[in-house]
Coordinates of C-alpha atoms and ligand atoms in Angstrom, one line a residue:
M1 CA 54.7 21.7 66.5
V2 CA 55.1 18.8 69.0
F3 CA 52.1 17.2 67.7
E4 CA 53.4 17.8 63.9
T5 CA 57.0 16.3 64.9
K6 CA 56.1 13.6 66.1
R7 CA 53.7 13.1 63.6
R8 CA 56.6 13.6 60.5
L9 CA 59.2 11.1 63.2
E10 CA 55.7 7.9 62.3
R11 CA 55.1 9.2 58.8
L12 CA 59.1 8.3 57.9
R13 CA 59.5 5.1 60.4
Q14 CA 56.5 3.9 58.8
K15 CA 57.6 4.2 55.2
M16 CA 61.3 2.5 56.6
V17 CA 59.1 -0.2 58.8
E18 CA 57.5 -0.5 54.8
E19 CA 60.5 -1.5 52.9
G20 CA 61.9 -3.3 55.5
F21 CA 65.3 -1.1 56.9
Q22 CA 66.0 -0.7 61.2
C23 CA 67.6 2.6 60.4
F24 CA 67.1 6.1 59.4
L25 CA 70.4 8.5 59.2
I26 CA 69.2 11.5 59.8
S27 CA 72.6 13.7 59.9
K28 CA 71.0 17.3 57.5
M29 CA 70.6 20.1 59.8
K30 CA 67.3 21.0 58.3
N31 CA 65.9 17.2 58.1
V32 CA 67.2 16.8 62.3
L33 CA 65.5 20.3 62.7
Y34 CA 62.3 19.4 60.0
L35 CA 61.5 15.4 62.4
T36 CA 62.8 17.4 66.0
G37 CA 62.2 21.0 66.4
S38 CA 66.3 21.6 67.1
S39 CA 68.6 22.4 64.8
E40 CA 70.9 20.5 67.0
G41 CA 72.1 17.5 66.7
F42 CA 72.1 14.1 64.5
L43 CA 68.9 11.2 64.9
L44 CA 68.6 8.3 64.9
L45 CA 65.5 6.3 63.9
P46 CA 65.3 2.9 64.8
E47 CA 62.1 0.6 64.2
T48 CA 61.3 0.6 67.9
G49 CA 61.4 2.4 70.7
D50 CA 62.2 6.3 71.2
P51 CA 64.5 7.7 68.3
Q52 CA 67.6 9.5 69.8
L53 CA 69.1 12.5 69.2
L54 CA 72.8 12.6 69.6
V55 CA 74.2 15.9 70.7
S56 CA 77.3 18.0 71.3
P57 CA 78.1 19.9 74.5
L58 CA 78.1 22.7 72.5
G59 CA 74.7 22.6 70.9
L60 CA 72.9 20.7 73.5
E61 CA 70.9 23.4 75.8
E62 CA 69.0 23.7 71.8
A63 CA 67.8 20.1 72.0
K64 CA 67.0 20.3 75.5
E65 CA 65.5 23.1 74.5
R66 CA 63.5 22.8 71.5
A67 CA 63.5 18.7 70.4
K68 CA 60.5 17.0 70.6
G69 CA 59.2 13.6 71.2
C70 CA 62.6 11.9 71.5
Q71 CA 65.5 10.7 73.8
I72 CA 68.4 13.8 74.0
I73 CA 72.3 11.7 74.3
E74 CA 74.6 14.0 75.7
L75 CA 78.1 13.7 73.2
R76 CA 81.2 13.5 75.2
P77 CA 84.0 16.2 74.1
G78 CA 85.5 15.7 71.2
E79 CA 83.3 12.0 71.1
R80 CA 83.0 10.7 67.4
I81 CA 79.8 10.4 66.1
F82 CA 80.1 7.8 64.7
E83 CA 81.4 5.6 66.4
R84 CA 78.5 5.9 68.7
V85 CA 76.3 5.0 65.6
A86 CA 77.6 1.6 65.3
A87 CA 77.5 1.0 68.7
F88 CA 74.1 2.7 68.7
L89 CA 73.5 0.0 65.3
A90 CA 75.4 -3.0 66.5
D91 CA 73.2 -3.7 70.1
M92 CA 70.1 -3.1 67.3
K93 CA 71.8 -5.9 64.9
A94 CA 70.5 -3.6 62.4
R95 CA 71.2 -5.0 58.7
K96 CA 69.5 -2.2 57.0
V97 CA 69.9 0.9 57.3
F98 CA 68.7 4.7 55.8
F99 CA 70.4 8.4 55.6
D100 CA 70.2 11.1 54.3
S101 CA 73.4 12.5 54.1
L102 CA 76.7 10.2 54.0
E103 CA 80.8 11.2 54.5
F104 CA 82.1 8.8 52.7
S105 CA 85.0 8.2 55.6
S106 CA 81.9 8.0 57.8
A107 CA 80.1 4.7 55.4
Q108 CA 83.7 3.2 55.7
L109 CA 83.7 3.2 59.0
L110 CA 80.4 1.8 59.5
K111 CA 81.1 -1.2 57.0
E112 CA 84.7 -2.2 59.2
R113 CA 82.7 -2.6 62.1
L114 CA 80.1 -3.8 61.2
E115 CA 77.1 -6.3 58.3
L116 CA 75.1 -3.0 56.8
E117 CA 73.0 -2.7 53.5
L118 CA 73.2 1.5 53.4
K119 CA 70.6 2.8 51.0
D120 CA 69.9 7.0 50.0
G121 CA 66.8 7.9 52.1
M122 CA 66.7 11.6 51.0
G123 CA 63.7 10.6 48.5
H124 CA 61.7 9.6 51.0
L125 CA 62.8 12.6 53.2
W126 CA 61.6 15.1 51.0
N127 CA 58.6 13.8 50.1
L128 CA 56.7 14.7 53.3
R129 CA 59.0 17.7 53.4
K130 CA 57.6 18.7 49.9
V131 CA 54.0 18.6 50.5
K132 CA 53.8 21.4 54.1
D133 CA 51.3 21.6 56.2
E134 CA 49.0 24.6 58.0
G135 CA 52.4 25.8 60.1
E136 CA 55.2 25.9 58.2
I137 CA 52.6 27.8 55.5
E138 CA 52.2 30.3 58.0
K139 CA 56.2 30.8 58.7
I140 CA 56.9 30.7 54.5
A141 CA 53.9 33.3 54.3
Y142 CA 55.2 35.6 56.8
A143 CA 58.6 35.5 55.2
C144 CA 56.5 36.1 52.0
K145 CA 55.0 39.1 53.8
L146 CA 58.8 40.2 55.4
T147 CA 60.7 40.5 52.0
S148 CA 57.8 42.2 49.9
L149 CA 58.0 44.7 52.9
G150 CA 62.2 44.6 52.3
M151 CA 61.4 44.9 48.2
K152 CA 58.9 48.3 48.9
A153 CA 61.9 49.9 50.9
L154 CA 64.2 49.8 47.8
R155 CA 61.9 50.5 45.5
E156 CA 61.1 53.6 47.4
S157 CA 64.9 54.5 47.7
L158 CA 65.6 53.6 44.1
R159 CA 67.0 56.7 42.2
I160 CA 70.6 57.6 39.4
G161 CA 73.8 57.2 41.3
V162 CA 72.8 55.6 44.3
E163 CA 75.1 51.7 44.6
E164 CA 73.6 48.3 44.3
R165 CA 74.9 47.7 47.7
L166 CA 72.9 50.1 49.5
L167 CA 69.9 49.2 47.7
A168 CA 70.5 45.8 49.0
A169 CA 70.9 47.1 52.6
I170 CA 67.9 48.7 52.9
A171 CA 66.3 45.7 51.9
E172 CA 66.9 43.4 54.3
Y173 CA 67.5 45.8 56.9
E174 CA 63.1 46.6 56.5
M175 CA 63.2 42.1 56.5
R176 CA 65.4 42.4 59.9
K177 CA 63.9 45.4 60.8
K178 CA 59.7 43.7 60.9
G179 CA 61.0 39.9 62.5
S180 CA 62.9 37.9 60.1
D181 CA 65.9 35.7 61.0
G182 CA 68.3 36.5 58.2
T183 CA 68.6 36.8 54.7
A184 CA 68.8 33.0 53.0
F185 CA 70.4 33.8 50.3
S186 CA 73.0 36.3 49.4
T187 CA 70.3 39.0 48.2
I188 CA 71.0 39.7 44.2
V189 CA 70.3 43.6 42.9
A190 CA 72.4 43.8 39.4
S191 CA 71.8 47.1 37.6
G192 CA 72.8 47.4 34.1
P193 CA 75.0 44.9 32.0
R194 CA 75.1 43.4 35.0
A195 CA 71.5 42.1 35.5
A196 CA 72.4 39.7 32.4
M197 CA 74.4 37.6 34.7
P198 CA 71.6 35.2 36.5
H199 CA 72.7 34.9 40.0
A200 CA 75.4 38.3 40.2
T201 CA 75.2 39.7 43.9
A202 CA 75.2 43.7 44.4
S203 CA 78.2 45.0 43.9
S204 CA 79.8 48.4 43.2
R205 CA 77.9 49.6 40.5
T206 CA 75.9 53.7 40.8
I207 CA 72.3 52.7 39.2
Q208 CA 72.0 54.7 36.2
E209 CA 69.9 56.8 33.3
G210 CA 68.0 53.8 31.0
D211 CA 69.1 50.8 33.6
V212 CA 67.2 48.3 33.9
L213 CA 67.7 46.8 37.0
V214 CA 66.9 42.9 38.5
V215 CA 66.5 42.4 42.6
D216 CA 66.6 38.8 43.3
L217 CA 65.2 38.6 48.2
G218 CA 64.7 36.3 50.6
A219 CA 63.6 36.5 54.1
T220 CA 64.3 33.6 56.6
V221 CA 62.0 32.6 59.6
E222 CA 62.2 30.3 62.2
G223 CA 63.8 28.5 59.6
Y224 CA 61.7 29.2 56.8
A225 CA 63.0 31.1 53.6
S226 CA 61.4 33.0 50.7
D227 CA 61.8 34.2 47.5
M228 CA 60.9 36.6 45.3
T229 CA 62.3 39.3 42.0
R230 CA 61.2 42.7 40.5
T231 CA 63.3 44.2 37.7
F232 CA 63.0 47.3 37.3
L233 CA 63.3 50.3 34.9
L234 CA 65.2 53.2 35.0
P235 CA 64.0 56.7 33.8
R236 CA 64.8 56.3 29.7
A237 CA 65.1 52.4 29.5
T238 CA 64.4 51.3 25.4
E239 CA 62.2 49.7 24.4
K240 CA 63.4 47.0 23.6
A241 CA 63.7 46.7 27.4
I242 CA 59.6 47.2 28.3
E243 CA 59.0 45.0 25.3
L244 CA 61.4 42.1 27.0
L245 CA 60.1 42.8 30.6
D246 CA 56.5 42.8 29.3
I247 CA 57.3 39.4 27.6
V248 CA 58.5 38.0 31.0
K249 CA 55.5 39.6 32.7
R250 CA 53.4 37.8 30.6
A251 CA 55.0 34.9 31.3
Q252 CA 54.9 35.2 34.6
S253 CA 51.0 36.0 35.2
K254 CA 50.4 33.4 32.8
A255 CA 51.6 30.9 34.5
F256 CA 50.5 31.4 37.8
E257 CA 47.0 31.9 36.7
G258 CA 47.8 28.2 35.1
L259 CA 48.7 26.8 38.5
K260 CA 47.2 23.7 40.3
A261 CA 47.7 21.0 41.9
G262 CA 47.3 17.7 39.6
I263 CA 49.3 19.8 36.4
S264 CA 53.1 18.8 36.2
C265 CA 56.1 21.2 36.6
K266 CA 57.1 20.2 32.5
E267 CA 53.2 21.5 32.1
A268 CA 53.7 24.2 34.5
D269 CA 57.3 25.3 33.0
S270 CA 55.9 25.0 29.6
I271 CA 53.2 27.2 30.3
A272 CA 55.8 30.6 30.1
R273 CA 57.9 28.9 28.5
D274 CA 55.2 28.6 25.4
I275 CA 55.2 32.9 25.7
I276 CA 59.2 33.5 25.5
T277 CA 59.7 31.2 22.6
K278 CA 56.7 32.2 20.2
A279 CA 58.5 35.9 21.3
G280 CA 61.4 34.8 20.1
Y281 CA 63.8 34.6 23.5
G282 CA 62.9 30.8 24.0
E283 CA 66.9 30.7 23.6
R284 CA 67.6 33.3 26.2
F285 CA 65.4 31.6 28.8
I286 CA 68.5 28.8 30.6
H287 CA 66.9 28.1 33.7
S288 CA 63.5 26.0 35.1
L289 CA 60.1 28.3 36.0
G290 CA 60.7 27.9 38.8
H291 CA 62.0 25.8 42.2
G292 CA 60.3 23.7 45.2
L293 CA 61.3 26.5 48.9
G294 CA 60.5 25.4 52.2
L295 CA 63.2 24.7 54.9
E296 CA 65.3 25.4 51.8
V297 CA 65.3 28.2 49.2
H298 CA 65.8 26.0 46.0
E299 CA 64.2 21.6 47.4
P300 CA 62.6 19.5 44.8
P301 CA 60.4 19.9 42.8
S302 CA 62.1 22.0 39.9
L303 CA 59.7 23.5 37.5
S304 CA 60.8 22.6 34.1
Q305 CA 60.7 20.4 31.2
H306 CA 62.9 17.6 32.7
E307 CA 60.5 16.9 35.8
T308 CA 57.2 14.9 35.1
E309 CA 56.1 14.9 38.8
I310 CA 52.5 16.5 39.7
L311 CA 52.2 19.3 41.6
K312 CA 50.5 18.4 45.0
E313 CA 48.3 20.4 47.1
G314 CA 50.4 21.9 49.5
Y315 CA 54.0 22.2 47.7
V316 CA 55.1 26.0 47.9
V317 CA 56.5 26.8 44.5
T318 CA 58.5 30.3 42.7
V319 CA 57.6 31.2 39.4
E320 CA 60.3 32.7 38.1
P321 CA 60.4 32.9 34.7
G322 CA 63.8 35.3 32.8
I323 CA 64.8 36.4 29.4
Y324 CA 68.8 37.1 28.9
I325 CA 71.1 39.1 27.2
K326 CA 74.5 39.8 27.6
G327 CA 75.0 42.6 27.2
F328 CA 72.3 44.2 27.2
G329 CA 70.4 42.9 30.5
G330 CA 68.6 40.3 32.2
F331 CA 64.7 40.4 33.0
R332 CA 62.8 38.3 35.3
V333 CA 59.9 38.3 38.0
E334 CA 59.5 35.2 40.8
D335 CA 56.8 35.0 43.4
T336 CA 56.2 32.2 46.4
V337 CA 53.2 30.5 45.9
L338 CA 51.0 27.9 47.6
V339 CA 50.0 24.8 45.6
C340 CA 46.0 24.7 45.3
R341 CA 43.9 21.8 44.9
D342 CA 41.7 24.1 41.9
G343 CA 45.0 26.9 41.5
A344 CA 48.2 28.7 42.9
R345 CA 47.9 30.7 46.7
R346 CA 50.2 33.7 46.1
F347 CA 51.9 35.3 48.9
T348 CA 54.7 37.5 47.7
F349 CA 53.1 41.0 47.7
D350 CA 52.4 42.7 44.1
L351 CA 54.8 45.3 43.7
Ligands
MN1 MN1 63.8 32.0 43.5

C-alpha cells in the first residue's frame, strides 16, 4: 500500500506539472483514500514538497494510522478548511490549481482571496483509478466472492411466501459473516411485476408462484465494491419468462466472451445489444451493458453506445444486459470482470 499510494501521488503530480499547474486540491473521500490510504482529510498536492493532509480532530487518529506519504496537519475544531487552503495557496504563489470537486461557495472564497485559475482535474484521477493494480484486484475479487456466497445463501432460502426483505437480509448476513465491510449499495430484491423496475429495492412483497425475481447485490472490502445480479424463475414461470431470461443469458455470455483489452466500450455494448435487438427486445434493454467498478460501484467508463473509449488491461467492469417489460417483469444477469489482454476474467461465481 505504501508504494502504491506513493506511486499514485507521483503520477498525479507529474500530470499536474506537465499541464503547468501548481497544486491539486483533493476533497472527495475515495480520491483521498486512493492517494493516501486514509479516508479522512482534505489533500493538497503541491508541485514540490510533501503532500499536505488537512484533518479535523475527529479524523486525526485514523489519518495518523493510515495516511502514507504525506504530512498531516491538524485543523482546530470548527476551523474553516478553505481559509487554510487559501493561505497555503497564497504561500506557494499558486496561479493554476486543479480540483476534484469544489463547492461553489468554496471556489468563490478562493477567487476572492487569490488570483487563481481553477480547473476540474477529476479526469486525471479517473485515468489512474480506472486501471486497477494487483492489490485492488485482490480486494475486488474478494468482495465478488463474498457477494457470490450471499447470492448462493439467498437462492437456498428462496421459496413461495418469503418476503423480499428477508431474502435481502439473508444475503447481506451471509456476506457480513464471511467478511464484508457492508453492502456496496441498497440490495435489490424485486419479484413479480416489481422486477421490471431496474432500481427497486427489497419490499414487503412475498414471493409467488410463477414469479420472476431479480436480485442485485454487492459487498465491500477495504473500500472496494462488487456488483452481481441474478434472475431466478420460480416454479410455473411462463414460457415467455423462460425465453426472455434465455435471451439475456445468451447476450451476457457472448458479451463476456467478446470482452478484451483493445475493443471500445461501444463495441462491447453492441455484442449484447445486437443479440437482444435481433430477438425483438432492443427497446426494452433500457440501460448500458455495464460500468467500471472499484472504490465506487459506478465508475467510468460506461460500456454504452455513447462511449468510444478503448478498454484497457486492468479495467474492472460489469457486464449486465437486461430486458424490462412493464407489468410483466425484468431480467438481468450481471458479473464483475477484469479486462485482460486476450479476454476477461470473471470474479463473481457461476450460479
Ligand atoms: Mn451494476
